[in-house]
Tab-separated table of N, CA and C and ligand atoms in Angstrom:
chain	number	residue	atom	x	y	z
W	1	MET	N	106.625	175.710	205.575
W	1	MET	CA	105.318	176.210	205.967
W	1	MET	C	105.389	176.752	207.385
W	2	THR	N	104.612	177.763	207.648
W	2	THR	CA	104.679	178.395	208.954
W	2	THR	C	103.774	177.714	209.976
W	3	ARG	N	102.791	176.974	209.528
W	3	ARG	CA	101.934	176.253	210.474
W	3	ARG	C	101.900	174.802	210.036
W	4	LYS	N	101.494	173.959	210.970
W	4	LYS	CA	101.476	172.543	210.675
W	4	LYS	C	100.422	172.238	209.601
W	5	ALA	N	100.873	171.524	208.564
W	5	ALA	CA	99.913	171.123	207.541
W	5	ALA	C	98.938	170.133	208.146
W	6	ASN	N	97.711	170.230	207.776
W	6	ASN	CA	96.722	169.290	208.286
W	6	ASN	C	95.650	169.014	207.254
W	7	ARG	N	95.094	170.063	206.694
W	7	ARG	CA	94.032	169.853	205.730
W	7	ARG	C	94.593	169.250	204.456
W	8	ALA	N	93.736	168.517	203.748
W	8	ALA	CA	94.164	167.847	202.521
W	8	ALA	C	94.816	168.829	201.561
W	9	ASN	N	94.257	170.035	201.479
W	9	ASN	CA	94.793	171.026	200.541
W	9	ASN	C	96.235	171.389	200.842
W	10	ASP	N	96.600	171.378	202.123
W	10	ASP	CA	97.970	171.721	202.498
W	10	ASP	C	98.962	170.722	201.908
W	11	PHE	N	98.637	169.432	202.059
W	11	PHE	CA	99.540	168.399	201.554
W	11	PHE	C	99.582	168.397	200.028
W	12	VAL	N	98.436	168.582	199.422
W	12	VAL	CA	98.382	168.616	197.957
W	12	VAL	C	99.228	169.775	197.436
W	13	GLN	N	99.085	170.934	198.041
W	13	GLN	CA	99.868	172.098	197.601
W	13	GLN	C	101.357	171.855	197.809
W	14	MET	N	101.678	171.200	198.921
W	14	MET	CA	103.083	170.885	199.201
W	14	MET	C	103.650	170.006	198.079
W	15	ALA	N	102.877	169.018	197.640
W	15	ALA	CA	103.331	168.122	196.567
W	15	ALA	C	103.507	168.890	195.260
W	16	LEU	N	102.549	169.759	194.953
W	16	LEU	CA	102.652	170.547	193.711
W	16	LEU	C	103.864	171.465	193.771
W	17	ASP	N	104.112	172.055	194.937
W	17	ASP	CA	105.259	172.957	195.096
W	17	ASP	C	106.587	172.223	194.928
W	18	ARG	N	106.603	170.932	195.199
W	18	ARG	CA	107.843	170.148	195.093
W	18	ARG	C	107.982	169.460	193.740
W	19	GLY	N	107.067	169.738	192.817
W	19	GLY	CA	107.244	169.256	191.449
W	19	GLY	C	106.247	168.230	190.972
W	20	ALA	N	105.275	167.841	191.811
W	20	ALA	CA	104.266	166.884	191.351
W	20	ALA	C	103.399	167.521	190.269
W	21	VAL	N	102.937	166.695	189.343
W	21	VAL	CA	102.040	167.161	188.287
W	21	VAL	C	100.642	167.362	188.855
W	22	SER	N	100.238	166.440	189.707
W	22	SER	CA	98.951	166.533	190.400
W	22	SER	C	99.047	165.660	191.639
W	23	ALA	N	98.132	165.859	192.575
W	23	ALA	CA	98.206	165.115	193.831
W	23	ALA	C	96.838	165.092	194.488
W	24	LYS	N	96.632	164.066	195.302
W	24	LYS	CA	95.376	163.924	196.045
W	24	LYS	C	95.662	163.252	197.369
W	25	MET	N	94.867	163.580	198.378
W	25	MET	CA	94.880	162.801	199.612
W	25	MET	C	93.902	161.642	199.419
W	26	VAL	N	94.368	160.422	199.680
W	26	VAL	CA	93.512	159.249	199.455
W	26	VAL	C	93.546	158.349	200.688
W	27	LYS	N	92.598	157.441	200.724
W	27	LYS	CA	92.557	156.492	201.834
W	27	LYS	C	93.534	155.344	201.576
W	28	PRO	N	94.175	154.836	202.624
W	28	PRO	CA	95.061	153.687	202.442
W	28	PRO	C	94.348	152.494	201.814
W	29	SER	N	93.045	152.342	202.093
W	29	SER	CA	92.308	151.205	201.515
W	29	SER	C	92.200	151.309	199.998
W	30	SER	N	92.407	152.509	199.447
W	30	SER	CA	92.344	152.673	197.993
W	30	SER	C	93.695	152.414	197.327
W	31	VAL	N	94.721	152.169	198.127
W	31	VAL	CA	96.034	151.767	197.583
W	31	VAL	C	96.015	150.242	197.506
W	32	ILE	N	95.998	149.742	196.277
W	32	ILE	CA	95.726	148.322	196.045
W	32	ILE	C	97.034	147.531	196.005
W	33	THR	N	97.099	146.488	196.801
W	33	THR	CA	98.236	145.566	196.750
W	33	THR	C	97.765	144.259	196.129
W	34	ALA	N	98.687	143.557	195.466
W	34	ALA	CA	98.307	142.292	194.826
W	34	ALA	C	99.533	141.403	194.692
W	35	ALA	N	99.322	140.107	194.876
W	35	ALA	CA	100.426	139.146	194.819
W	35	ALA	C	101.091	139.117	193.448
W	36	TRP	N	100.321	139.327	192.382
W	36	TRP	CA	100.886	139.213	191.030
W	36	TRP	C	101.949	140.268	190.737
W	37	VAL	N	101.898	141.392	191.469
W	37	VAL	CA	102.839	142.483	191.165
W	37	VAL	C	104.276	141.996	191.341
W	38	ARG	N	104.488	141.180	192.361
W	38	ARG	CA	105.826	140.635	192.617
W	38	ARG	C	106.320	139.821	191.413
W	39	TRP	N	105.438	139.072	190.830
W	39	TRP	CA	105.827	138.257	189.677
W	39	TRP	C	106.217	139.140	188.495
W	40	LYS	N	105.535	140.268	188.329
W	40	LYS	CA	105.894	141.154	187.216
W	40	LYS	C	107.289	141.746	187.425
W	41	CYS	N	107.678	141.916	188.698
W	41	CYS	CA	109.058	142.345	188.963
W	41	CYS	C	110.026	141.199	188.677
W	42	GLN	N	109.675	140.027	189.144
W	42	GLN	CA	110.606	138.891	189.104
W	42	GLN	C	110.791	138.348	187.695
W	43	PHE	N	109.735	138.371	186.911
W	43	PHE	CA	109.786	137.773	185.578
W	43	PHE	C	109.497	138.848	184.541
W	44	GLY	N	110.548	139.459	184.023
W	44	GLY	CA	110.342	140.442	182.964
W	44	GLY	C	110.919	141.811	183.246
W	45	CYS	N	111.286	142.102	184.501
W	45	CYS	CA	111.885	143.417	184.784
W	45	CYS	C	113.383	143.238	185.016
W	46	ASP	N	114.191	143.995	184.272
W	46	ASP	CA	115.644	143.818	184.435
W	46	ASP	C	116.168	144.514	185.693
W	47	GLY	N	115.281	145.159	186.455
W	47	GLY	CA	115.689	145.738	187.735
W	47	GLY	C	115.629	144.737	188.880
W	48	PHE	N	115.038	143.560	188.635
W	48	PHE	CA	114.880	142.587	189.719
W	48	PHE	C	116.244	142.212	190.312
W	49	GLY	N	116.361	142.347	191.618
W	49	GLY	CA	117.584	141.937	192.311
W	49	GLY	C	118.765	142.868	192.135
W	50	THR	N	118.563	144.029	191.505
W	50	THR	CA	119.711	144.895	191.237
W	50	THR	C	119.977	145.919	192.337
W	51	SER	N	119.059	146.042	193.293
W	51	SER	CA	119.314	146.989	194.386
W	51	SER	C	118.559	146.576	195.638
W	52	LEU	N	118.923	147.210	196.737
W	52	LEU	CA	118.309	146.904	198.030
W	52	LEU	C	116.871	147.395	198.133
W	53	VAL	N	116.432	148.213	197.173
W	53	VAL	CA	115.061	148.718	197.231
W	53	VAL	C	114.162	148.080	196.171
W	54	CYS	N	114.657	147.021	195.529
W	54	CYS	CA	113.836	146.265	194.583
W	54	CYS	C	113.649	144.843	195.110
W	55	PRO	N	112.584	144.133	194.659
W	55	PRO	CA	112.476	142.723	195.014
W	55	PRO	C	113.751	141.971	194.587
W	56	PRO	N	114.181	140.948	195.326
W	56	PRO	CA	113.485	140.336	196.456
W	56	PRO	C	113.761	141.031	197.797
W	57	HIS	N	114.433	142.194	197.790
W	57	HIS	CA	114.806	142.863	199.048
W	57	HIS	C	113.707	143.785	199.579
W	58	SER	N	112.842	144.256	198.715
W	58	SER	CA	111.801	145.203	199.134
W	58	SER	C	110.632	144.452	199.791
W	59	PRO	N	109.746	145.175	200.478
W	59	PRO	CA	108.637	144.523	201.184
W	59	PRO	C	107.704	143.751	200.245
W	60	THR	N	107.182	142.660	200.739
W	60	THR	CA	106.223	141.866	199.962
W	60	THR	C	104.877	142.594	199.921
W	61	PRO	N	103.999	142.190	198.993
W	61	PRO	CA	102.649	142.784	198.976
W	61	PRO	C	101.936	142.609	200.314
W	62	GLU	N	102.137	141.475	200.965
W	62	GLU	CA	101.446	141.219	202.241
W	62	GLU	C	101.945	142.181	203.323
W	63	GLU	N	103.258	142.379	203.372
W	63	GLU	CA	103.807	143.306	204.365
W	63	GLU	C	103.337	144.728	204.071
W	64	THR	N	103.341	145.092	202.806
W	64	THR	CA	102.895	146.437	202.423
W	64	THR	C	101.446	146.666	202.835
W	65	ARG	N	100.607	145.646	202.645
W	65	ARG	CA	99.195	145.776	203.053
W	65	ARG	C	99.095	146.055	204.542
W	66	ARG	N	99.878	145.312	205.325
W	66	ARG	CA	99.832	145.511	206.783
W	66	ARG	C	100.295	146.922	207.147
W	67	VAL	N	101.330	147.395	206.465
W	67	VAL	CA	101.825	148.753	206.743
W	67	VAL	C	100.770	149.786	206.345
W	68	LEU	N	100.210	149.652	205.157
W	68	LEU	CA	99.178	150.606	204.699
W	68	LEU	C	98.022	150.666	205.681
W	69	ASP	N	97.647	149.515	206.213
W	69	ASP	CA	96.489	149.468	207.116
W	69	ASP	C	96.785	150.121	208.464
W	70	GLY	N	98.028	150.512	208.688
W	70	GLY	CA	98.386	151.226	209.906
W	70	GLY	C	98.371	152.739	209.734
W	71	TYR	N	97.864	153.205	208.582
W	71	TYR	CA	97.786	154.648	208.311
W	71	TYR	C	96.339	155.072	208.082
W	72	ARG	N	96.109	156.388	208.188
W	72	ARG	CA	94.788	156.962	207.907
W	72	ARG	C	94.777	157.723	206.596
W	73	ARG	N	95.935	158.312	206.247
W	73	ARG	CA	95.957	159.196	205.082
W	73	ARG	C	97.211	158.953	204.239
W	74	VAL	N	97.011	159.018	202.924
W	74	VAL	CA	98.106	158.841	201.969
W	74	VAL	C	98.064	159.997	200.980
W	75	LEU	N	99.218	160.570	200.722
W	75	LEU	CA	99.343	161.600	199.685
W	75	LEU	C	99.826	160.905	198.411
W	76	LEU	N	98.930	160.784	197.436
W	76	LEU	CA	99.248	160.117	196.168
W	76	LEU	C	99.482	161.193	195.116
W	77	PHE	N	100.573	161.081	194.368
W	77	PHE	CA	100.861	162.135	193.382
W	77	PHE	C	101.377	161.561	192.078
W	78	GLU	N	101.129	162.297	191.000
W	78	GLU	CA	101.731	161.989	189.701
W	78	GLU	C	102.934	162.885	189.532
W	79	SER	N	104.012	162.315	188.978
W	79	SER	CA	105.242	163.112	188.853
W	79	SER	C	105.744	163.098	187.419
W	80	PRO	N	106.590	164.050	187.073
W	80	PRO	CA	107.285	163.963	185.794
W	80	PRO	C	108.194	162.733	185.800
W	81	ARG	N	108.553	162.281	184.631
W	81	ARG	CA	109.424	161.105	184.495
W	81	ARG	C	110.723	161.294	185.284
W	82	GLY	N	111.101	160.263	186.033
W	82	GLY	CA	112.372	160.265	186.741
W	82	GLY	C	112.413	161.111	187.998
W	83	ARG	N	111.268	161.638	188.441
W	83	ARG	CA	111.305	162.537	189.606
W	83	ARG	C	110.519	162.035	190.801
W	84	SER	N	109.842	160.918	190.668
W	84	SER	CA	108.913	160.520	191.735
W	84	SER	C	109.634	160.201	193.039
W	85	ARG	N	110.781	159.504	192.964
W	85	ARG	CA	111.486	159.161	194.203
W	85	ARG	C	111.960	160.416	194.908
W	86	LYS	N	112.541	161.327	194.162
W	86	LYS	CA	113.053	162.564	194.749
W	86	LYS	C	111.923	163.380	195.381
W	87	ILE	N	110.805	163.471	194.672
W	87	ILE	CA	109.664	164.208	195.225
W	87	ILE	C	109.152	163.513	196.482
W	88	ALA	N	109.069	162.172	196.436
W	88	ALA	CA	108.563	161.422	197.601
W	88	ALA	C	109.468	161.623	198.814
W	89	VAL	N	110.780	161.576	198.590
W	89	VAL	CA	111.726	161.740	199.702
W	89	VAL	C	111.649	163.155	200.269
W	90	THR	N	111.542	164.138	199.400
W	90	THR	CA	111.443	165.527	199.852
W	90	THR	C	110.174	165.743	200.667
W	91	LEU	N	109.057	165.232	200.159
W	91	LEU	CA	107.789	165.374	200.882
W	91	LEU	C	107.831	164.617	202.200
W	92	GLU	N	108.400	163.405	202.151
W	92	GLU	CA	108.497	162.611	203.381
W	92	GLU	C	109.196	163.408	204.472
W	93	ARG	N	110.316	164.031	204.120
W	93	ARG	CA	111.093	164.769	205.114
W	93	ARG	C	110.328	165.987	205.630
W	94	GLU	N	109.722	166.730	204.706
W	94	GLU	CA	109.003	167.934	205.127
W	94	GLU	C	107.799	167.588	205.994
W	95	ILE	N	107.089	166.543	205.607
W	95	ILE	CA	105.902	166.142	206.372
W	95	ILE	C	106.324	165.602	207.740
W	96	PHE	N	107.430	164.845	207.763
W	96	PHE	CA	107.970	164.347	209.043
W	96	PHE	C	108.334	165.515	209.960
W	97	LEU	N	109.059	166.489	209.406
W	97	LEU	CA	109.499	167.629	210.212
W	97	LEU	C	108.315	168.494	210.650
W	98	ASP	N	107.205	168.358	209.950
W	98	ASP	CA	105.989	169.083	210.316
W	98	ASP	C	105.265	168.397	211.468
W	99	GLY	N	105.802	167.271	211.927
W	99	GLY	CA	105.219	166.615	213.091
W	99	GLY	C	104.587	165.262	212.807
W	100	TYR	N	104.507	164.887	211.540
W	100	TYR	CA	103.888	163.607	211.171
W	100	TYR	C	104.985	162.533	211.144
W	101	TYR	N	105.241	161.988	212.331
W	101	TYR	CA	106.441	161.161	212.523
W	101	TYR	C	106.404	159.832	211.782
W	102	LYS	N	105.228	159.422	211.281
W	102	LYS	CA	105.134	158.152	210.558
W	102	LYS	C	105.385	158.308	209.052
W	103	ALA	N	105.608	159.526	208.586
W	103	ALA	CA	105.685	159.771	207.143
W	103	ALA	C	106.782	158.940	206.484
W	104	ILE	N	106.409	158.293	205.383
W	104	ILE	CA	107.404	157.566	204.574
W	104	ILE	C	106.942	157.563	203.124
W	105	GLY	N	107.902	157.753	202.218
W	105	GLY	CA	107.576	157.912	200.805
W	105	GLY	C	107.993	156.737	199.954
W	106	LEU	N	107.271	156.544	198.849
W	106	LEU	CA	107.608	155.546	197.843
W	106	LEU	C	107.590	156.221	196.478
W	107	GLY	N	108.496	155.781	195.582
W	107	GLY	CA	108.575	156.378	194.257
W	107	GLY	C	108.157	155.425	193.159
W	108	ALA	N	108.863	155.524	192.025
W	108	ALA	CA	108.579	154.669	190.864
W	108	ALA	C	109.901	154.235	190.242
W	109	GLY	N	109.943	153.007	189.774
W	109	GLY	CA	111.100	152.513	189.036
W	109	GLY	C	112.242	152.064	189.927
W	110	PRO	N	113.264	151.444	189.311
W	110	PRO	CA	114.418	150.948	190.077
W	110	PRO	C	115.279	152.079	190.622
W	111	CYS	N	116.151	151.753	191.583
W	111	CYS	CA	117.040	152.761	192.159
W	111	CYS	C	118.087	153.171	191.123
W	112	GLU	N	118.241	154.466	190.954
W	112	GLU	CA	119.197	154.970	189.954
W	112	GLU	C	120.329	155.750	190.621
W	113	LEU	N	120.474	155.589	191.941
W	113	LEU	CA	121.419	156.431	192.670
W	113	LEU	C	122.866	155.962	192.576
W	114	CYS	N	123.087	154.681	192.354
W	114	CYS	CA	124.462	154.172	192.217
W	114	CYS	C	124.563	153.340	190.941
W	115	GLU	N	125.775	153.248	190.419
W	115	GLU	CA	125.953	152.410	189.238
W	115	GLU	C	125.711	150.943	189.585
W	116	THR	N	126.274	150.512	190.714
W	116	THR	CA	125.990	149.169	191.223
W	116	THR	C	125.666	149.286	192.708
W	117	CYS	N	124.718	148.504	193.148
W	117	CYS	CA	124.241	148.604	194.529
W	117	CYS	C	125.272	148.028	195.511
W	118	ALA	N	125.305	148.607	196.705
W	118	ALA	CA	126.253	148.176	197.748
W	118	ALA	C	125.600	147.131	198.649
W	119	PHE	N	125.300	145.999	198.077
W	119	PHE	CA	124.546	144.991	198.832
W	119	PHE	C	125.198	144.653	200.167
W	120	ASP	N	126.492	144.354	200.151
W	120	ASP	CA	127.136	143.848	201.371
W	120	ASP	C	127.306	144.925	202.434
W	121	GLU	N	127.614	146.134	202.021
W	121	GLU	CA	127.857	147.211	203.000
W	121	GLU	C	126.565	147.860	203.492
W	122	GLY	N	125.466	147.644	202.802
W	122	GLY	CA	124.229	148.370	203.102
W	122	GLY	C	124.142	149.604	202.225
W	123	CYS	N	122.975	150.215	202.202
W	123	CYS	CA	122.714	151.320	201.268
W	123	CYS	C	123.649	152.505	201.515
W	124	ARG	N	124.216	153.042	200.423
W	124	ARG	CA	125.109	154.212	200.524
W	124	ARG	C	124.331	155.513	200.694
W	125	HIS	N	123.081	155.506	200.313
W	125	HIS	CA	122.272	156.749	200.324
W	125	HIS	C	120.924	156.488	200.981
W	126	ALA	N	120.989	156.020	202.222
W	126	ALA	CA	119.750	155.613	202.904
W	126	ALA	C	118.759	156.764	203.029
W	127	GLU	N	119.261	157.990	203.056
W	127	GLU	CA	118.357	159.136	203.208
W	127	GLU	C	117.605	159.426	201.906
W	128	LEU	N	118.092	158.887	200.797
W	128	LEU	CA	117.485	159.178	199.501
W	128	LEU	C	116.833	157.977	198.833
W	129	ALA	N	117.323	156.787	199.131
W	129	ALA	CA	116.823	155.592	198.445
W	129	ALA	C	115.481	155.164	199.038
W	130	ARG	N	114.485	154.975	198.190
W	130	ARG	CA	113.188	154.456	198.621
W	130	ARG	C	112.714	153.470	197.556
W	131	PRO	N	111.983	152.440	197.971
W	131	PRO	CA	111.443	151.529	196.968
W	131	PRO	C	110.380	152.215	196.116
W	132	SER	N	110.121	151.632	194.979
W	132	SER	CA	108.988	152.096	194.179
W	132	SER	C	107.708	151.501	194.748
W	133	MET	N	106.580	152.079	194.358
W	133	MET	CA	105.288	151.507	194.759
W	133	MET	C	105.202	150.064	194.275
W	134	GLU	N	105.557	149.820	193.016
W	134	GLU	CA	105.422	148.475	192.460
W	134	GLU	C	106.375	147.486	193.123
W	135	ALA	N	107.564	147.966	193.553
W	135	ALA	CA	108.517	147.081	194.233
W	135	ALA	C	107.968	146.589	195.564
W	136	CYS	N	106.972	147.308	196.104
W	136	CYS	CA	106.343	146.911	197.376
W	136	CYS	C	105.036	146.165	197.143
W	137	GLY	N	104.777	145.786	195.896
W	137	GLY	CA	103.586	144.989	195.618
W	137	GLY	C	102.321	145.801	195.431
W	138	ILE	N	102.454	147.098	195.143
W	138	ILE	CA	101.278	147.938	194.901
W	138	ILE	C	100.912	147.889	193.424
W	139	ASP	N	99.646	147.656	193.152
W	139	ASP	CA	99.112	147.699	191.788
W	139	ASP	C	98.919	149.181	191.445
W	140	VAL	N	99.904	149.732	190.761
W	140	VAL	CA	99.898	151.183	190.505
W	140	VAL	C	98.752	151.566	189.562
W	141	TYR	N	98.466	150.721	188.597
W	141	TYR	CA	97.373	151.016	187.659
W	141	TYR	C	96.042	151.128	188.403
W	142	ALA	N	95.730	150.104	189.189
W	142	ALA	CA	94.437	150.101	189.896
W	142	ALA	C	94.372	151.224	190.921
W	143	THR	N	95.487	151.490	191.565
W	143	THR	CA	95.509	152.546	192.585
W	143	THR	C	95.305	153.916	191.945
W	144	ALA	N	96.030	154.167	190.859
W	144	ALA	CA	95.909	155.465	190.197
W	144	ALA	C	94.510	155.638	189.601
W	145	ARG	N	94.051	154.652	188.860
W	145	ARG	CA	92.720	154.769	188.227
W	145	ARG	C	91.621	154.897	189.274
W	146	GLY	N	91.711	154.109	190.328
W	146	GLY	CA	90.676	154.136	191.362
W	146	GLY	C	90.592	155.475	192.078
W	147	ASN	N	91.662	156.249	191.977
W	147	ASN	CA	91.674	157.566	192.621
W	147	ASN	C	91.562	158.703	191.609
W	148	GLY	N	91.141	158.361	190.389
W	148	GLY	CA	90.816	159.394	189.412
W	148	GLY	C	91.959	159.872	188.551
W	149	PHE	N	93.118	159.221	188.627
W	149	PHE	CA	94.238	159.583	187.757
W	149	PHE	C	94.152	158.762	186.463
W	150	THR	N	94.862	159.225	185.448
W	150	THR	CA	94.926	158.498	184.177
W	150	THR	C	96.242	157.741	184.086
W	151	ILE	N	96.156	156.454	183.733
W	151	ILE	CA	97.364	155.679	183.439
W	151	ILE	C	96.955	154.543	182.514
W	152	ASP	N	97.697	154.399	181.422
W	152	ASP	CA	97.418	153.335	180.465
W	152	ASP	C	98.703	152.584	180.164
W	153	VAL	N	98.549	151.372	179.652
W	153	VAL	CA	99.710	150.595	179.225
W	153	VAL	C	100.401	151.355	178.096
W	154	VAL	N	101.725	151.457	178.193
W	154	VAL	CA	102.504	152.148	177.165
W	154	VAL	C	102.849	151.135	176.075
W	155	ARG	N	102.329	151.350	174.875
W	155	ARG	CA	102.536	150.389	173.788
W	155	ARG	C	103.645	150.810	172.843
W	156	THR	N	103.820	152.108	172.662
W	156	THR	CA	104.876	152.618	171.790
W	156	THR	C	105.562	153.773	172.507
W	157	ARG	N	106.707	154.164	171.979
W	157	ARG	CA	107.458	155.271	172.590
W	157	ARG	C	106.685	156.581	172.543
W	158	LYS	N	105.734	156.660	171.634
W	158	LYS	CA	104.958	157.915	171.503
W	158	LYS	C	103.822	158.007	172.515
W	159	ASP	N	103.469	156.877	173.131
W	159	ASP	CA	102.346	156.897	174.078
W	159	ASP	C	102.696	157.725	175.311
W	160	PRO	N	101.724	158.419	175.896
W	160	PRO	CA	101.989	159.165	177.134
W	160	PRO	C	102.369	158.222	178.271
W	161	GLN	N	103.321	158.654	179.077
W	161	GLN	CA	103.750	157.847	180.212
W	161	GLN	C	103.398	158.582	181.499
W	162	HIS	N	102.927	157.825	182.467
W	162	HIS	CA	102.501	158.420	183.739
W	162	HIS	C	103.244	157.739	184.877
W	163	TYR	N	103.789	158.548	185.766
W	163	TYR	CA	104.579	158.036	186.895
W	163	TYR	C	103.963	158.535	188.198
W	164	PHE	N	103.999	157.657	189.193
W	164	PHE	CA	103.336	157.992	190.456
W	164	PHE	C	104.252	157.732	191.644
W	165	GLY	N	103.949	158.405	192.719
W	165	GLY	CA	104.613	158.159	193.990
W	165	GLY	C	103.601	158.432	195.090
W	166	LEU	N	103.977	158.121	196.307
W	166	LEU	CA	103.059	158.416	197.417
W	166	LEU	C	103.859	158.655	198.699
W	167	VAL	N	103.186	159.287	199.634
W	167	VAL	CA	103.719	159.418	200.988
W	167	VAL	C	102.645	158.938	201.963
W	168	LEU	N	102.983	157.957	202.768
W	168	LEU	CA	102.116	157.558	203.874
W	168	LEU	C	102.278	158.631	204.933
W	169	VAL	N	101.165	159.292	205.285
W	169	VAL	CA	101.274	160.499	206.126
W	169	VAL	C	101.101	160.176	207.602
W	170	ASP	N	99.914	159.690	207.982
W	170	ASP	CA	99.646	159.428	209.404
W	170	ASP	C	98.524	158.427	209.566
R	201	SF4	S1	121.226	154.136	196.781
R	201	SF4	FE1	122.820	152.795	195.941
R	201	SF4	S2	123.264	151.378	197.626
R	201	SF4	FE2	121.277	152.323	198.089
R	201	SF4	S3	119.698	150.942	197.218
R	201	SF4	FE3	120.174	152.477	195.665
R	201	SF4	S4	121.742	151.514	194.386
R	201	SF4	FE4	121.705	150.379	196.341
């Protein structure tokens, strides 16, 4: 972009240009954190403990709440399957380079960048790896629905699936 993005429309267009299905600027208070989300990772998700960006290594819901409360604006977006982390990282970098030095992105799902995580050496792809919203204790269903997006429990393989990511802007 030739000028610094500022208006909500600028960020939304940026997200759409990078592959988001839809996007909105939302308030951090509308991003819902909950203690139970951690349990859903720990009991029932085979991604638990498999990478540095999943629980128990990722931020707790309480820490995430404190971080969210330090921002004014969040870019929340829906993405095609398997693209939310990449879109979040791309937006994070562009928004950061645009002058918003606090920008940080979150995606969806476990880290798929390595076959096995490099726990002892530290992350091999720190510039690309980001936790998912749910790995940070965010209730993705309540957050998406509360901001006017559609997301339902997937009961069969034929059901529509919805994936989300966000960028904390400033
Ligand atoms: S990029 Fe690789 S090393 Fe980094 S968190 Fe993901 S799996 Fe682990």
